[in-house]
Coordinates of C-alpha atoms and ligand atoms in Angstrom, one line a residue:
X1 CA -100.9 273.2 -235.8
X2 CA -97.9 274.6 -236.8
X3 CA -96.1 273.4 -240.3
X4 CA -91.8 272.7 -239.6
X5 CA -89.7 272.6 -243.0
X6 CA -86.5 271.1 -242.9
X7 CA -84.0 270.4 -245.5
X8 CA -83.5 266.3 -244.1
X9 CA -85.5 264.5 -242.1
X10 CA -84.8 261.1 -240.8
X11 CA -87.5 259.6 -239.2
X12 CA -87.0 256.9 -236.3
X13 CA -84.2 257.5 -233.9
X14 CA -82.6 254.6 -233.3
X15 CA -79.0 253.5 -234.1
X16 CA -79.1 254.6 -237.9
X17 CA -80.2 258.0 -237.2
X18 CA -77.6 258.1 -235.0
X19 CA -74.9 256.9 -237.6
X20 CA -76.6 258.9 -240.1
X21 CA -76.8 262.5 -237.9
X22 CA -72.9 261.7 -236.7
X23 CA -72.0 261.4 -241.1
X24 CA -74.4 264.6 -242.0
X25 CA -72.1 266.4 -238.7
X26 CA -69.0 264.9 -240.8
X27 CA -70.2 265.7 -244.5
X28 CA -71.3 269.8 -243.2
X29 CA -74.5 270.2 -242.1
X30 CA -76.0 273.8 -241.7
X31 CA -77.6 274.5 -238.2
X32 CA -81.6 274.0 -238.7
X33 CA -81.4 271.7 -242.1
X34 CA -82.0 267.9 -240.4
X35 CA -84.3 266.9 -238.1
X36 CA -84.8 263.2 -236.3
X37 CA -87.9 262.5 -235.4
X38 CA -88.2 259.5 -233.2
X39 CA -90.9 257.8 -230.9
X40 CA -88.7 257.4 -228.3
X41 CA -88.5 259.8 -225.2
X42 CA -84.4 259.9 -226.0
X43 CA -81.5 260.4 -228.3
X44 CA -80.6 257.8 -230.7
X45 CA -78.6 254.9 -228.2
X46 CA -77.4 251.9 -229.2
X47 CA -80.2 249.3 -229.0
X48 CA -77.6 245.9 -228.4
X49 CA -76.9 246.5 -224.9
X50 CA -80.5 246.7 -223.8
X51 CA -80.3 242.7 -223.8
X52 CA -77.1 242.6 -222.4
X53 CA -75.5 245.6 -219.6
X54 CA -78.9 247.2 -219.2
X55 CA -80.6 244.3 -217.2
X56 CA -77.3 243.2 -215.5
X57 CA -78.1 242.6 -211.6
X58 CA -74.3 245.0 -211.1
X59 CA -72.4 247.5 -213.1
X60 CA -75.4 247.8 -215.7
X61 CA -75.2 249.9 -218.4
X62 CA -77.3 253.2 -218.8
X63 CA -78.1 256.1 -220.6
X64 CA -76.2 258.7 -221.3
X65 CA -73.3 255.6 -221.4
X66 CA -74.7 253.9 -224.3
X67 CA -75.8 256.8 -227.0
X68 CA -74.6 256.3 -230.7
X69 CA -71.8 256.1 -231.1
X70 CA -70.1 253.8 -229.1
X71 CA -70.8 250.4 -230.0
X72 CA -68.3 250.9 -232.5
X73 CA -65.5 252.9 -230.6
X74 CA -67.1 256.1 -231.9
X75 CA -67.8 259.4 -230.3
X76 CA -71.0 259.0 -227.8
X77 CA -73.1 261.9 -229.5
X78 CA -75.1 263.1 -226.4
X79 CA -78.6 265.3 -227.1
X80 CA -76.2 268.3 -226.1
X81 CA -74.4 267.2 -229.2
X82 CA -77.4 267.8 -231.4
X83 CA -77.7 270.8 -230.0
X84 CA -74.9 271.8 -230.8
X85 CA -74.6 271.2 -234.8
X86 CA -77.9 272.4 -234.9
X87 CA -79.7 269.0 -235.6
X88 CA -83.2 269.2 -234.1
X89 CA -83.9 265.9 -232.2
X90 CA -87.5 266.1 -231.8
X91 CA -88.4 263.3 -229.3
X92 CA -91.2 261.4 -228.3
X93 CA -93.1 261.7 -231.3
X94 CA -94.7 259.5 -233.3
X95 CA -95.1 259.6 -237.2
X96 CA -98.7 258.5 -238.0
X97 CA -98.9 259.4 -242.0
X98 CA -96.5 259.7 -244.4
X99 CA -97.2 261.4 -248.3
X100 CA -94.1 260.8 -249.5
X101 CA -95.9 262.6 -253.0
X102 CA -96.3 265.4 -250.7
X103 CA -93.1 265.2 -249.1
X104 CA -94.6 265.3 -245.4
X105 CA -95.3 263.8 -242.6
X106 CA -97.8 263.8 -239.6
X107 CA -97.1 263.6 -236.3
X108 CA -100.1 261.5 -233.6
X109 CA -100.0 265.2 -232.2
X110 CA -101.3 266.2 -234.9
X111 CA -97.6 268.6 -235.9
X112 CA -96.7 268.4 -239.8
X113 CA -93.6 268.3 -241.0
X114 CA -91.9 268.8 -244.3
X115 CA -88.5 268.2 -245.7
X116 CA -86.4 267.9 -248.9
X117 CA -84.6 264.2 -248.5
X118 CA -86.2 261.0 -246.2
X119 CA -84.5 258.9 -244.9
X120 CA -86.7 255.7 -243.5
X121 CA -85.2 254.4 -240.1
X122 CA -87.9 253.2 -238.4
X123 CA -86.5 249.8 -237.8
X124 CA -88.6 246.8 -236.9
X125 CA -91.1 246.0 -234.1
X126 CA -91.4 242.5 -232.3
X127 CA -94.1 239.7 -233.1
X128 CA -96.1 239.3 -230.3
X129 CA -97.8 236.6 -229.0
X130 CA -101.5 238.6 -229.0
X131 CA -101.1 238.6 -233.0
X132 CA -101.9 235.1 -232.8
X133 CA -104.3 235.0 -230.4
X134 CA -102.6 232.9 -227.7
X135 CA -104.5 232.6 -224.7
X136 CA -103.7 234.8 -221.9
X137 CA -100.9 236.5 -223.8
X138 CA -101.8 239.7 -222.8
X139 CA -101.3 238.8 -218.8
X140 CA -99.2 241.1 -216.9
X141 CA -95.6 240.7 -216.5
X142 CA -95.4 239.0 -220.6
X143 CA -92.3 241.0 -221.6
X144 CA -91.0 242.2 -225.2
X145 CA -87.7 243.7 -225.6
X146 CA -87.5 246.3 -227.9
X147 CA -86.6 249.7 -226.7
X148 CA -85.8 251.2 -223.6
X149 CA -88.4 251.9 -222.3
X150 CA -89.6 247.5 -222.5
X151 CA -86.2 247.1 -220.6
X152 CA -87.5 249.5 -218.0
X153 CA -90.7 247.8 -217.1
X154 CA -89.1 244.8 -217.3
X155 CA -86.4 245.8 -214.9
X156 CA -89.0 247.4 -212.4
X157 CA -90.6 243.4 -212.2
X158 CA -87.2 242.0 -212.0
X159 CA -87.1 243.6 -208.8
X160 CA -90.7 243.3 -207.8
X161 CA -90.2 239.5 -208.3
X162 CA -87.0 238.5 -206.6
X163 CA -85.8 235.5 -207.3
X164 CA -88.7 234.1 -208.9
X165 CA -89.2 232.1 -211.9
X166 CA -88.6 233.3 -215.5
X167 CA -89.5 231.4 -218.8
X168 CA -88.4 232.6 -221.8
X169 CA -90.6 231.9 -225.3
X170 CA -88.2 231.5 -228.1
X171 CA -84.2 230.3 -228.9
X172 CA -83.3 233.2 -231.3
X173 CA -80.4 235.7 -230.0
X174 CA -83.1 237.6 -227.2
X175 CA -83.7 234.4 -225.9
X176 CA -80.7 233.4 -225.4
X177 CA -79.0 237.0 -223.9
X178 CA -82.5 237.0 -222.0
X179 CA -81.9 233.5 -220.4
X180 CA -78.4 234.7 -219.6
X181 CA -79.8 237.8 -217.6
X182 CA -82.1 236.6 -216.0
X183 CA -79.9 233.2 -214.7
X184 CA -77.9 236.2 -213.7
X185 CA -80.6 238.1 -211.7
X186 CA -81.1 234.9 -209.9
X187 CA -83.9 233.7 -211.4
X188 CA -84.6 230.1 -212.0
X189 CA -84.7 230.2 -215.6
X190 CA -86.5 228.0 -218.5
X191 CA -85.9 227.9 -221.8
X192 CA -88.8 227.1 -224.7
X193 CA -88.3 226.7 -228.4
X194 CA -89.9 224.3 -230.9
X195 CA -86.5 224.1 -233.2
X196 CA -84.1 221.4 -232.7
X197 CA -81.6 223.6 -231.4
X198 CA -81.0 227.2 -230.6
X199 CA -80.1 229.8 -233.0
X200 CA -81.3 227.3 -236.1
X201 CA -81.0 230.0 -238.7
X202 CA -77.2 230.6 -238.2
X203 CA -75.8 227.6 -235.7
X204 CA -75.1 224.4 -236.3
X205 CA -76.2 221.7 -234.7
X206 CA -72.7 221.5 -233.3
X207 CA -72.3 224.9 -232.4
X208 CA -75.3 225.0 -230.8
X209 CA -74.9 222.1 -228.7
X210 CA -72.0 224.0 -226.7
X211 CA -73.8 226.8 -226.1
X212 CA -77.5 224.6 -225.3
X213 CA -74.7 222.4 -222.9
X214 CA -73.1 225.6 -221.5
X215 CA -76.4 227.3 -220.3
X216 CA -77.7 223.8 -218.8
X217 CA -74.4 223.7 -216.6
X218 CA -75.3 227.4 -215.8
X219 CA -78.8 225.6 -214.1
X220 CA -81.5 226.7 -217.0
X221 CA -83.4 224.4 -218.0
X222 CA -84.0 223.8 -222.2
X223 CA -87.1 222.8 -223.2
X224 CA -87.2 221.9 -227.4
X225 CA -89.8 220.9 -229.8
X226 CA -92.5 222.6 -228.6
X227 CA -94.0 225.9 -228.0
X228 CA -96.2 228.1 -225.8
X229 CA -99.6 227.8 -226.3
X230 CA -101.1 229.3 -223.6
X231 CA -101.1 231.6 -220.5
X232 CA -102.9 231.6 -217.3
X233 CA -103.0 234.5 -214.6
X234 CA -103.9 235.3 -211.3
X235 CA -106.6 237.3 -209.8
X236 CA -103.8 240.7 -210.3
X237 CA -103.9 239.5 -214.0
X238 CA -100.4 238.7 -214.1
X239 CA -98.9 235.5 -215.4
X240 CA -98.6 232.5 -213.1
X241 CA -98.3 229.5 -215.6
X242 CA -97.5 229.0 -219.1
X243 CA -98.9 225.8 -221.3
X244 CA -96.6 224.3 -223.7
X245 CA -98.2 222.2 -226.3
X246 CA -96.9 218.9 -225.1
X247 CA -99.0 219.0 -222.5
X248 CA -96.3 220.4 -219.5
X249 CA -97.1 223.3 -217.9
X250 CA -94.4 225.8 -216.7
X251 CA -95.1 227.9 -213.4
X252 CA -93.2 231.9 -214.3
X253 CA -93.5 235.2 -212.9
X254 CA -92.2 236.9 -215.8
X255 CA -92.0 235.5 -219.3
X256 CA -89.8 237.1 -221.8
X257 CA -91.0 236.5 -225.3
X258 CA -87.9 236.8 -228.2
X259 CA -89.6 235.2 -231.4
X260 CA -88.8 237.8 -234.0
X261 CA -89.1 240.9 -235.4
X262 CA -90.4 242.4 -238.6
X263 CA -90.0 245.3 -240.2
X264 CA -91.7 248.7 -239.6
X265 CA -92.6 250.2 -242.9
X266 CA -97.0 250.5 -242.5
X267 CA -96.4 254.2 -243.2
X268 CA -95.1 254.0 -247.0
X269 CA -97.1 251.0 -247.6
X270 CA -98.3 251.3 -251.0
X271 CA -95.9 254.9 -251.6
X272 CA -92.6 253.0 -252.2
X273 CA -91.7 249.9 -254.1
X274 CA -90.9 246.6 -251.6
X275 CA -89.3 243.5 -252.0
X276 CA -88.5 240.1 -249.4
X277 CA -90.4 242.3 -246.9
X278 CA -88.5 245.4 -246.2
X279 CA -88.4 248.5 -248.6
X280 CA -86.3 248.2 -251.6
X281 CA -83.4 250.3 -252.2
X282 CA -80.2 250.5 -254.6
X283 CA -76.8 249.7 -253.3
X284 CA -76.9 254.3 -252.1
X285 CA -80.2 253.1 -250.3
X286 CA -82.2 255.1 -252.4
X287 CA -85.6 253.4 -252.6
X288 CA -88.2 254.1 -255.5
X289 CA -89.4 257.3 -254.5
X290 CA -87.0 260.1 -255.6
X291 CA -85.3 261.6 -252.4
X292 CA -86.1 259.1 -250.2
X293 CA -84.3 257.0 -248.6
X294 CA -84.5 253.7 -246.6
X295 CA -81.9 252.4 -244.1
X296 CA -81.0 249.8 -240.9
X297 CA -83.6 247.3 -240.9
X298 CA -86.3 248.0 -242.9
X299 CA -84.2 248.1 -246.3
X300 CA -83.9 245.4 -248.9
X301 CA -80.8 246.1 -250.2
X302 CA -78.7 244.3 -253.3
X303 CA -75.7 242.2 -251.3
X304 CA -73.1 243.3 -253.9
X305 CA -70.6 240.0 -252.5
X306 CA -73.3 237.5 -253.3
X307 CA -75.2 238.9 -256.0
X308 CA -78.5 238.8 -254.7
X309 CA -80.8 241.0 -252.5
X310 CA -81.2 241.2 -248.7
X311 CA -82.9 242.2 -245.7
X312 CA -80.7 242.4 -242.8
X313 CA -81.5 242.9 -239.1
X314 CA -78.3 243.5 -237.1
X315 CA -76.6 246.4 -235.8
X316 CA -73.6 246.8 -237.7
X317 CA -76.0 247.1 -241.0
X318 CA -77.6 249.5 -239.6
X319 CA -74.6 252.0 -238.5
X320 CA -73.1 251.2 -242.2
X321 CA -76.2 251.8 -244.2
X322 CA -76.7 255.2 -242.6
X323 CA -73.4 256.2 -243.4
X324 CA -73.5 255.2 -246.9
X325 CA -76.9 256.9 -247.5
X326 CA -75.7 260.2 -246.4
X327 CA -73.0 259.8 -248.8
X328 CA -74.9 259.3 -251.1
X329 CA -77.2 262.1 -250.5
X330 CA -74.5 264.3 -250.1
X331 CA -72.7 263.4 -253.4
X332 CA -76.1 263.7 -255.5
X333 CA -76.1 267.1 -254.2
X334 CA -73.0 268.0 -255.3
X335 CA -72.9 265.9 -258.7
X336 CA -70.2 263.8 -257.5
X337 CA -71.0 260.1 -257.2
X338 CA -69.5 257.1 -254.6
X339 CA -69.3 253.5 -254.7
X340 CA -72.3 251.4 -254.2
X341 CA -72.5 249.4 -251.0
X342 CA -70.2 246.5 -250.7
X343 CA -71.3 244.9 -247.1
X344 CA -69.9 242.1 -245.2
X345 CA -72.6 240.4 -243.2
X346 CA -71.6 240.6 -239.4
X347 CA -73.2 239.7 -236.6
X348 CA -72.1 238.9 -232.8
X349 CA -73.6 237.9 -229.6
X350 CA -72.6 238.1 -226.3
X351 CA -74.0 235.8 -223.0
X352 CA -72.8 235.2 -219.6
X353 CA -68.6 235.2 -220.0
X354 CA -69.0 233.6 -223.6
X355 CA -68.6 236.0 -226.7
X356 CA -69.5 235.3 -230.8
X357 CA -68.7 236.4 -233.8
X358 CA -69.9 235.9 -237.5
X359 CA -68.9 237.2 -240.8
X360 CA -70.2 236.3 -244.3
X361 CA -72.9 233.6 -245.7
X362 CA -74.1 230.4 -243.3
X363 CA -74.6 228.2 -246.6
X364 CA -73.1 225.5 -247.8
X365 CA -70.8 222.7 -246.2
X366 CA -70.0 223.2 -242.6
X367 CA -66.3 221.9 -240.4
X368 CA -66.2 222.8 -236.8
X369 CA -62.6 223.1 -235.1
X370 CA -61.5 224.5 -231.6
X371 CA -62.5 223.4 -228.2
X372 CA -66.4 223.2 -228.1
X373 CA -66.7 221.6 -224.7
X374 CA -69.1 223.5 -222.5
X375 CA -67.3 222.4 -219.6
X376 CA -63.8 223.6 -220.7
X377 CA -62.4 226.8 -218.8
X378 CA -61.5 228.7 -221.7
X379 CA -63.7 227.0 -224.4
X380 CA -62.7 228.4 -227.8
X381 CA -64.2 227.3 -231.0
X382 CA -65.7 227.9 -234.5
X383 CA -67.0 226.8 -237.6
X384 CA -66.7 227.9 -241.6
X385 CA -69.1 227.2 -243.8
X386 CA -67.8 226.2 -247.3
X387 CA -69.3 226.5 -250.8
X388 CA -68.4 225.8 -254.0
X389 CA -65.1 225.3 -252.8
X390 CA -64.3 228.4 -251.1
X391 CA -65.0 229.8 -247.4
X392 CA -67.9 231.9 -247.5
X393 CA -68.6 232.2 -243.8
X394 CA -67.0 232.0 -240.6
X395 CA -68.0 231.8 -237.0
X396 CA -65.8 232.0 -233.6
X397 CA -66.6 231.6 -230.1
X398 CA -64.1 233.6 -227.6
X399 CA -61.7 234.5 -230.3
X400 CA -59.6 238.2 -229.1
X401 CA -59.7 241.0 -231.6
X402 CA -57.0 240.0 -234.0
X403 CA -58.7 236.1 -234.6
X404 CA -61.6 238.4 -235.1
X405 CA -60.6 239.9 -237.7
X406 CA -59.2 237.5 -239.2
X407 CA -62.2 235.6 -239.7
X408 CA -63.7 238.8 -240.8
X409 CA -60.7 238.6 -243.9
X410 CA -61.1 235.0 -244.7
X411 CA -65.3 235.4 -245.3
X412 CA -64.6 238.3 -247.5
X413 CA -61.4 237.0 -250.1
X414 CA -63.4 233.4 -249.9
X415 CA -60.2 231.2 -250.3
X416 CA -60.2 228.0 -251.7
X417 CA -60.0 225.1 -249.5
X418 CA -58.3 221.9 -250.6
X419 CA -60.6 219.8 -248.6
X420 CA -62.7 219.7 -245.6
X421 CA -60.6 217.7 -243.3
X422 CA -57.1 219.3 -243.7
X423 CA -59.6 222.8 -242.8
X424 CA -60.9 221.0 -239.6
X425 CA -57.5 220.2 -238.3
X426 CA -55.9 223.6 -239.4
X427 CA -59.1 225.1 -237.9
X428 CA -58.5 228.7 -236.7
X429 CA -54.8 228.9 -238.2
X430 CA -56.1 228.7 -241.4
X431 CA -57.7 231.9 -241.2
X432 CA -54.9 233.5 -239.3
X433 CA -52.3 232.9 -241.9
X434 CA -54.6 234.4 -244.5
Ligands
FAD501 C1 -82.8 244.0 -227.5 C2 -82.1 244.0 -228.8 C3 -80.8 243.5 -228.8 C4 -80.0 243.4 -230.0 N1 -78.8 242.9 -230.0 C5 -78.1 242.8 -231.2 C6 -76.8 242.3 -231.2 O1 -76.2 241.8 -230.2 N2 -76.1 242.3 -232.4 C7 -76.7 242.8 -233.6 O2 -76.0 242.7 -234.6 N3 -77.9 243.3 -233.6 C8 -78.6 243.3 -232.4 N4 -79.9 243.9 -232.4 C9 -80.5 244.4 -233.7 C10 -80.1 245.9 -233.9 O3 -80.3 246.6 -232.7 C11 -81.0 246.5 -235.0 O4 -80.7 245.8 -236.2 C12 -80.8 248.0 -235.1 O5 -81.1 248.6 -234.0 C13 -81.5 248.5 -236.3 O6 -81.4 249.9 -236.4 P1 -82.5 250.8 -237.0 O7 -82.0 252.2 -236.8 O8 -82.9 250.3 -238.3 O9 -83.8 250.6 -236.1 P2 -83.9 250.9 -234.5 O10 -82.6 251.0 -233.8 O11 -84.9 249.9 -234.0 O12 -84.6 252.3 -234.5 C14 -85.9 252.6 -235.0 C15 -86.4 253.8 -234.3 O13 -87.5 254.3 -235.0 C16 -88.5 254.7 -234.1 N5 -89.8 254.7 -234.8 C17 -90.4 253.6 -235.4 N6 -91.5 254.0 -236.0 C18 -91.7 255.3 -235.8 C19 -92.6 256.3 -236.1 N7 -93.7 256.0 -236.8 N8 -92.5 257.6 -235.7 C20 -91.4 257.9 -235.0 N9 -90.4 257.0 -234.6 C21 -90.5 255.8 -235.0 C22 -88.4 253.7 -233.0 O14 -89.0 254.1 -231.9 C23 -86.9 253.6 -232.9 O15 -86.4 254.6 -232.1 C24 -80.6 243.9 -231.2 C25 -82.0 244.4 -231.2 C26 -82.7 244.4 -230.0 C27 -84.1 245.0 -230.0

């Protein structure tokens, strides 16, 4: 098989290669010098609206609409753009061995491929409900959301099954945009989680109370505190029923199963130092391996505005962490140097007509203000979560760009509150003024 040599490579072609291809266009980039090499059968796309506009029953989203980079009111970098600054997008090809000693890489086809600088953005891959051995969990018609080509099966059953019955396995973010779509492709919709509430590791138990209200009035139904423990099919082999552990038994013809990701790093296992789970880097994204780099969410990286080190799993990470590691690649190269990464957590949501934001750190005290009624026209709401004193986080429910922002500003200057109460009933304000 033939040997290709390039200068970069990224491998993984999701939303950081696209950031990172779009800031390698920006920095100067010679035609023939990076290469993305990416499992998928298409050009780096922006993997949020696959939950969201792709599996709307009207005016869905597809591709070419939602290449990178749009999701941020960029450019939408089309494969003809590749093309064109002589990147070499070479699709549909999986990575099965890494030596990063070596400095190359092997493709399942059996193609090798060598390069100067790595950059890791392979990104994560779901926890399935096999790994665990759950009865029936291979049945047909057991979906996983992950790329585009999971949204396309699922959408080919959505419109096999017709206003049939749809459970969904797990209250995290995909549950919750899945429960939406479906409700919205007319399916009769259930809900399954064994947490207290939705969303535990960032709402509230008042925040999620709106939204766990909002979705009953929409007619699904929310079933807590216990979990899936079972499948049956029929004689096709695809799902009928699912067993809960209570003892209830939920009839489905699709199940949509959202409980988790992790990290998808088996290739430099052993190659590359690691830390909480993900590869570790510097604040450039550099990880222990000289010229090679690790971005998006695979990367443990050290969180600068709380002086510790993270692993995070959202999109606007992964757009930022590209850019800074092709910075930082280009300013080693020309002895120049850059500041390290100073990141704002961010994270947002969108379901139905409703709309969240987060910035910043979900610890410490928590006041809620705003209108959290589920029945209210126009409900608008949010929390902060306070520490030591000062606001280190900040949530908002239907808030318009510039109440946005502002939260964004308050979670990273951390004012100091004088107490909790006077915060509640300034609520919103507070954060505008700032
Ligand atoms: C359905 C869905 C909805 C989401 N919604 C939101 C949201 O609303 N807000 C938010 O903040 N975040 C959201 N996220 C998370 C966000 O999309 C991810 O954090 C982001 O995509 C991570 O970017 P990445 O480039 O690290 O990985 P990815 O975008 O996952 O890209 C990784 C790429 O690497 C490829 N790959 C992996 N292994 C190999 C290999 N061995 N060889 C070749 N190619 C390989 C994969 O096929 C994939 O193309 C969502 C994620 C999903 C799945």
């Amino acid at each position: 098989m033939a040997e290709k040599s390039f200068k970069y490579v990224i491998v993984g072609g999701g939303v950081a290669a696209g950031y990172a291809a779009r800031e390698f266009a920006k920095q100067g980039l010679k035609p023939g010098e990076l290469a993305i090499i990416s499992k998928e059968a298409v050009a780096p796309y922006e993997r949020p609206a696959l939950s969201k506009a792709y599996l709307f029953p009207e005016g869905f989203a597809r591709l070419p609409g939602f290449h990178c980079c749009v999701g941020s009111g960029g450019e939408r970098l089309l494969p003809q753009w590749y093309k064109e600054q002589g990147i070499e997008l070479i699709l549909s090809t999986e990575i099965v061995k890494a030596d990063l000693a070596a400095q190359t890489l092997l493709s399942a086809a059996g193609e090798v491929f060598k390069y100067h600088v790595l950059i890791i953005a392979t990104g994560s891959t779901v926890i399935r409900l096999t790994d665990f051995g759950v009865q029936g969990a291979d049945s047909k018609n057991i979906f996983y959301l992950r790329e585009i080509d999971d949204a396309n099966k699922l959408i080919e059953v959505i419109k096999a099954k017709k206003n049939g019955k749809c459970v969904i396995v797990g209250g995290g973010y995909i549950g919750l945009e899945l429960g939406a779509v479906m409700k919205m492709n007319n399916f009769d919709v259930s809900m399954v989680y064994p947490e207290p509430w939705c969303m535990p590791r960032l709402f509230t138990a008042d925040i999620a109370a709106f939204y766990e209200g909002y979705y009953a009035n929409k007619g699904i139904k929310i079933i807590k505190g216990t979990v899936a423990v079972g499948f049956t099919a029929d004689a096709n082999g695809e799902v009928k029923d699912v067993k809960l552990k209570d003892g209830r038994v939920l009839e489905a013809d699709i199940v949509v199963v959202g409980v988790g990701g992790r990290p998808l790093m088996t290739l430099f296992k052993g190659q590359v130092e690691e830390e909480k789970g993900g590869i570790k880097t510097d604040g450039f994204f550099k990880t222990s391996v000289p010229d090679v780099y690790a971005v998006g969410d695979v990367a443990t990286f050290p969180m600068k505005l709380y002086g510790d080190i993270r692993r995070v799993e959202h999109v606007d990470h992964a757009r930022k962490s590209a850019e800074q590691s092709v910075k930082a690649i280009k300013a080693t190269e020309e002895g120049k140097s850059i500041d390290e990464y100073d990141y704002l957590p961010y994270f947002y949501s969108r379901s139905f007509d409703l709309s969240w934001q987060f910035y910043g750190d979900n610890v410490g005290d928590t006041v809620l203000f705003g209108d959290n009624n589920p029945t209210s026209p126009k409900p608008k709401f949010g929390s902060y979560w306070i520490k030591n004193g000062k606001i280190v986080g900040a949530f908002l429910e239907g808030g318009n760009p510039e109440e946005n922002k502002a939260i964004a500003k308050i979670a990273r200057l951390q004012p100091p509150v004088e107490g909790l109460e006077e915060l509640k009933n300034e609520g919103l304000s507070f954060a505008c003024k700032i």
